[in-house]
Coordinates of N, CA and C in Angstrom, one line a residue:
X1 N 65.6 -16.1 -4.9 CA 64.6 -15.2 -5.6 C 64.4 -15.7 -7.1
X2 N 65.5 -16.1 -7.7 CA 65.4 -16.5 -9.1 C 64.5 -17.8 -9.2
X3 N 64.7 -18.7 -8.2 CA 63.9 -19.9 -8.2 C 62.4 -19.7 -8.1
X4 N 62.0 -18.7 -7.3 CA 60.6 -18.3 -7.2 C 60.1 -17.8 -8.5
X5 N 60.9 -17.0 -9.2 CA 60.5 -16.5 -10.5 C 60.3 -17.6 -11.5
X6 N 61.2 -18.6 -11.5 CA 61.0 -19.7 -12.4 C 59.8 -20.5 -12.1
X7 N 59.5 -20.8 -10.8 CA 58.3 -21.5 -10.4 C 57.0 -20.7 -10.9
X8 N 57.0 -19.4 -10.7 CA 55.9 -18.6 -11.1 C 55.7 -18.7 -12.6
X9 N 56.8 -18.6 -13.3 CA 56.8 -18.6 -14.8 C 56.3 -20.0 -15.3
X10 N 56.7 -21.1 -14.7 CA 56.3 -22.4 -15.1 C 54.8 -22.6 -14.8
X11 N 54.4 -22.2 -13.7 CA 53.0 -22.4 -13.3 C 52.1 -21.5 -14.2
X12 N 52.6 -20.3 -14.5 CA 51.8 -19.4 -15.4 C 51.7 -20.0 -16.8
X13 N 52.8 -20.6 -17.2 CA 52.8 -21.2 -18.6 C 51.9 -22.4 -18.7
X14 N 51.8 -23.1 -17.6 CA 50.9 -24.3 -17.7 C 49.5 -24.0 -17.4
X15 N 49.3 -23.2 -16.4 CA 47.9 -22.9 -15.9 C 47.7 -21.4 -15.9
X16 N 47.6 -20.8 -17.1 CA 47.4 -19.3 -17.2 C 46.0 -18.9 -16.6
X17 N 45.1 -19.8 -16.6 CA 43.7 -19.4 -16.1 C 43.6 -19.5 -14.6
X18 N 44.6 -20.0 -13.9 CA 44.5 -20.1 -12.4 C 45.5 -19.1 -11.8
X19 N 45.1 -18.6 -10.6 CA 46.0 -17.8 -9.9 C 47.0 -18.8 -9.2
X20 N 48.1 -18.3 -8.6 CA 49.1 -19.1 -8.0 C 48.5 -19.9 -6.8
X21 N 47.7 -19.1 -6.0 CA 47.2 -19.8 -4.8 C 46.2 -20.9 -5.1
X22 N 45.4 -20.7 -6.1 CA 44.4 -21.7 -6.6 C 45.2 -22.9 -7.1
X23 N 46.3 -22.7 -7.8 CA 47.1 -23.8 -8.3 C 47.7 -24.6 -7.2
X24 N 48.3 -24.0 -6.2 CA 48.8 -24.7 -5.1 C 47.8 -25.5 -4.3
X25 N 46.6 -24.9 -4.2 CA 45.5 -25.6 -3.5 C 45.1 -26.8 -4.2
X26 N 44.9 -26.7 -5.5 CA 44.5 -27.8 -6.4 C 45.6 -28.9 -6.4
X27 N 46.9 -28.4 -6.4 CA 48.0 -29.3 -6.4 C 48.1 -30.2 -5.2
X28 N 47.9 -29.5 -4.0 CA 48.0 -30.2 -2.7 C 46.8 -31.2 -2.6
X29 N 45.6 -30.9 -3.1 CA 44.5 -31.8 -3.0 C 44.7 -33.0 -3.9
X30 N 45.2 -32.7 -5.2 CA 45.5 -33.8 -6.1 C 46.6 -34.7 -5.6
X31 N 47.6 -34.2 -4.9 CA 48.7 -35.0 -4.4 C 48.2 -35.9 -3.3
X32 N 47.3 -35.4 -2.4 CA 46.7 -36.3 -1.4 C 45.9 -37.4 -2.0
X33 N 45.1 -37.1 -3.0 CA 44.3 -38.1 -3.7 C 45.1 -39.1 -4.4
X34 N 46.2 -38.7 -5.1 CA 47.1 -39.6 -5.8 C 47.8 -40.5 -4.9
X35 N 48.3 -39.9 -3.8 CA 49.0 -40.8 -2.8 C 48.1 -41.8 -2.3
X36 N 46.9 -41.5 -1.9 CA 45.9 -42.4 -1.4 C 45.6 -43.6 -2.4
X37 N 45.4 -43.2 -3.6 CA 45.1 -44.2 -4.7 C 46.3 -45.1 -4.9
X38 N 47.5 -44.5 -4.9 CA 48.7 -45.4 -5.2 C 48.9 -46.3 -4.0
X39 N 48.7 -45.9 -2.8 CA 48.9 -46.8 -1.7 C 47.9 -47.9 -1.7
X40 N 46.7 -47.6 -2.0 CA 45.6 -48.6 -2.1 C 45.9 -49.6 -3.2
X41 N 46.4 -49.1 -4.4 CA 46.7 -50.1 -5.5 C 47.9 -51.0 -5.1
X42 N 48.9 -50.4 -4.5 CA 50.1 -51.2 -4.1 C 49.8 -52.2 -3.1
X43 N 48.9 -51.9 -2.1 CA 48.6 -52.8 -1.1 C 47.6 -53.9 -1.5
X44 N 46.8 -53.6 -2.5 CA 45.8 -54.6 -2.9 C 46.1 -55.4 -4.2
X45 N 47.0 -54.9 -5.0 CA 47.3 -55.5 -6.3 C 48.8 -55.7 -6.5
X46 N 49.4 -56.8 -6.0 CA 50.8 -57.0 -6.2 C 51.3 -57.1 -7.6
X47 N 50.4 -57.5 -8.6 CA 50.8 -57.6 -10.0 C 51.1 -56.2 -10.5
X48 N 50.3 -55.2 -10.1 CA 50.5 -53.9 -10.6 C 51.8 -53.4 -10.0
X49 N 52.1 -53.7 -8.8 CA 53.4 -53.3 -8.2 C 54.6 -53.9 -9.0
X50 N 54.5 -55.2 -9.4 CA 55.5 -55.8 -10.2 C 55.6 -55.1 -11.6
X51 N 54.5 -54.7 -12.2 CA 54.5 -54.0 -13.5 C 55.2 -52.7 -13.4
X52 N 54.9 -51.9 -12.3 CA 55.6 -50.7 -12.0 C 57.1 -50.8 -12.0
X53 N 57.5 -51.9 -11.3 CA 59.0 -52.2 -11.2 C 59.6 -52.4 -12.6
X54 N 58.9 -53.2 -13.4 CA 59.4 -53.5 -14.7 C 59.5 -52.3 -15.6
X55 N 58.4 -51.5 -15.6 CA 58.4 -50.2 -16.4 C 59.6 -49.3 -15.9
X56 N 59.8 -49.2 -14.6 CA 60.9 -48.4 -14.1 C 62.2 -48.9 -14.5
X57 N 62.4 -50.2 -14.5 CA 63.6 -50.8 -14.9 C 63.9 -50.5 -16.4
X58 N 62.9 -50.4 -17.2 CA 63.1 -50.0 -18.6 C 63.6 -48.6 -18.7
X59 N 63.1 -47.7 -17.9 CA 63.5 -46.3 -17.9 C 65.0 -46.2 -17.4
X60 N 65.3 -47.0 -16.4 CA 66.6 -46.9 -15.8 C 67.7 -47.5 -16.7
X61 N 67.4 -48.3 -17.7 CA 68.4 -48.8 -18.6 C 69.0 -47.7 -19.5
X62 N 68.2 -46.8 -19.9 CA 68.7 -45.6 -20.6 C 69.3 -44.6 -19.6
X63 N 70.3 -43.9 -20.0 CA 70.8 -42.8 -19.0 C 69.6 -41.9 -18.6
X64 N 69.4 -41.7 -17.3 CA 68.2 -41.1 -16.8 C 68.0 -39.7 -17.4
X65 N 69.0 -38.9 -17.5 CA 68.8 -37.5 -17.9 C 68.3 -37.5 -19.4
X66 N 68.9 -38.4 -20.2 CA 68.5 -38.4 -21.6 C 67.1 -38.8 -21.8
X67 N 66.7 -39.9 -21.1 CA 65.3 -40.4 -21.2 C 64.3 -39.3 -20.7
X68 N 64.6 -38.7 -19.6 CA 63.8 -37.6 -19.1 C 63.6 -36.5 -20.1
X69 N 64.8 -36.1 -20.7 CA 64.7 -35.0 -21.7 C 63.9 -35.4 -22.9
X70 N 64.1 -36.6 -23.4 CA 63.3 -37.0 -24.6 C 61.8 -37.1 -24.3
X71 N 61.5 -37.6 -23.1 CA 60.0 -37.7 -22.8 C 59.5 -36.3 -22.6
X72 N 60.3 -35.4 -22.0 CA 59.8 -34.0 -21.9 C 59.5 -33.3 -23.2
X73 N 60.4 -33.6 -24.2 CA 60.3 -33.0 -25.5 C 59.0 -33.6 -26.2
X74 N 58.8 -34.9 -26.1 CA 57.7 -35.5 -26.8 C 56.3 -35.2 -26.1
X75 N 56.2 -35.3 -24.8 CA 55.0 -35.1 -24.2 C 54.7 -33.8 -23.5
X76 N 55.7 -33.0 -23.3 CA 55.6 -31.7 -22.7 C 55.5 -31.8 -21.2
X77 N 54.4 -32.4 -20.7 CA 54.2 -32.7 -19.3 C 54.0 -34.2 -19.1
X78 N 54.8 -34.8 -18.4 CA 54.6 -36.3 -18.2 C 54.9 -36.7 -16.8
X79 N 54.3 -37.7 -16.3 CA 54.5 -38.2 -15.0 C 55.1 -39.6 -15.1
X80 N 56.3 -39.8 -14.5 CA 56.9 -41.1 -14.5 C 57.1 -41.6 -13.1
X81 N 56.9 -42.9 -13.0 CA 57.0 -43.6 -11.7 C 58.3 -44.3 -11.7
X82 N 59.2 -44.1 -10.8 CA 60.5 -44.7 -10.7 C 60.6 -45.4 -9.3
X83 N 61.1 -46.6 -9.3 CA 61.3 -47.3 -8.0 C 62.8 -47.2 -7.7
X84 N 63.1 -46.6 -6.6 CA 64.5 -46.4 -6.2 C 64.7 -47.0 -4.8
X85 N 65.4 -48.1 -4.7 CA 65.7 -48.8 -3.4 C 64.4 -48.9 -2.6
X86 N 63.4 -49.5 -3.2 CA 62.2 -49.8 -2.4 C 61.3 -48.6 -2.1
X87 N 61.6 -47.5 -2.7 CA 60.7 -46.3 -2.5 C 60.3 -45.8 -3.9
X88 N 59.0 -45.5 -4.0 CA 58.4 -45.0 -5.2 C 58.5 -43.5 -5.2
X89 N 59.1 -42.9 -6.3 CA 59.2 -41.5 -6.4 C 58.5 -41.0 -7.6
X90 N 57.6 -40.0 -7.4 CA 56.8 -39.5 -8.6 C 57.6 -38.3 -9.1
X91 N 57.8 -38.2 -10.3 CA 58.6 -37.1 -10.9 C 57.7 -36.5 -12.0
X92 N 57.6 -35.2 -11.9 CA 56.9 -34.5 -12.9 C 57.9 -33.7 -13.8
X93 N 57.8 -34.0 -15.1 CA 58.7 -33.3 -16.0 C 58.0 -32.3 -16.8
X94 N 58.5 -31.1 -16.8 CA 57.8 -30.0 -17.5 C 58.7 -29.4 -18.6
X95 N 58.3 -29.4 -19.8 CA 59.1 -28.7 -20.9 C 58.4 -27.5 -21.3
X96 N 59.1 -26.4 -21.2 CA 58.5 -25.1 -21.6 C 58.9 -24.8 -23.0
X97 N 58.3 -23.7 -23.6 CA 58.6 -23.3 -25.0 C 60.0 -22.8 -25.1
X98 N 60.5 -22.1 -24.1 CA 61.9 -21.5 -24.2 C 62.9 -22.6 -23.8
X99 N 63.2 -23.5 -24.7 CA 64.2 -24.5 -24.4 C 63.6 -25.6 -23.5
X100 N 64.4 -26.6 -23.2 CA 63.9 -27.7 -22.3 C 64.3 -27.4 -20.9
X101 N 63.2 -27.1 -20.1 CA 63.4 -26.8 -18.7 C 62.8 -28.0 -17.9
X102 N 63.7 -28.8 -17.3 CA 63.2 -29.9 -16.6 C 63.1 -29.5 -15.1
X103 N 61.8 -29.5 -14.6 CA 61.6 -29.1 -13.3 C 61.0 -30.3 -12.5
X104 N 61.9 -30.8 -11.6 CA 61.6 -32.1 -11.0 C 60.9 -31.8 -9.6
X105 N 59.8 -32.4 -9.4 CA 59.1 -32.2 -8.1 C 58.8 -33.6 -7.5
X106 N 59.3 -33.8 -6.4 CA 59.0 -35.1 -5.7 C 57.7 -35.0 -5.0
X107 N 56.6 -35.6 -5.6 CA 55.3 -35.5 -5.0 C 55.2 -36.3 -3.7
X108 N 55.7 -37.5 -3.8 CA 55.4 -38.3 -2.6 C 56.4 -39.4 -2.5
X109 N 56.7 -39.9 -1.3 CA 57.6 -41.0 -1.1 C 56.7 -42.1 -0.4
X110 N 56.5 -43.2 -1.1 CA 55.7 -44.2 -0.5 C 56.5 -45.5 -0.3
X111 N 56.3 -46.1 0.9 CA 57.0 -47.4 1.1 C 56.5 -48.4 0.2
X112 N 57.4 -49.1 -0.4 CA 57.1 -50.1 -1.4 C 56.9 -51.5 -0.8
X113 N 55.7 -52.1 -1.1 CA 55.4 -53.4 -0.5 C 54.8 -54.3 -1.6
X114 N 55.2 -55.5 -1.6 CA 54.6 -56.4 -2.6 C 53.6 -57.3 -1.8

């Protein structure tokens, strides 16, 4: 029950003008579009795939939790792409006003191909 309250609070803090059902509808639609675009880019542009791997390697050199926390502080809401064992994981970091609350949502797992 506490987890549901937190989700509702985070969603309300970020999108106060949307109802919860509208938010989930928009989120699911944008997830589908994002996944389709990412798959198309990875399949057609191997250089972009390599760039994603390099950027991810830079993030992984710093301890993951510290880098996530710093990015959440600086940007508030940020999307990072991390490559873990051949799988791309999309992570949304959300920082709220009441301290740093890192709420991780795995949007999609996509097979990585060069």
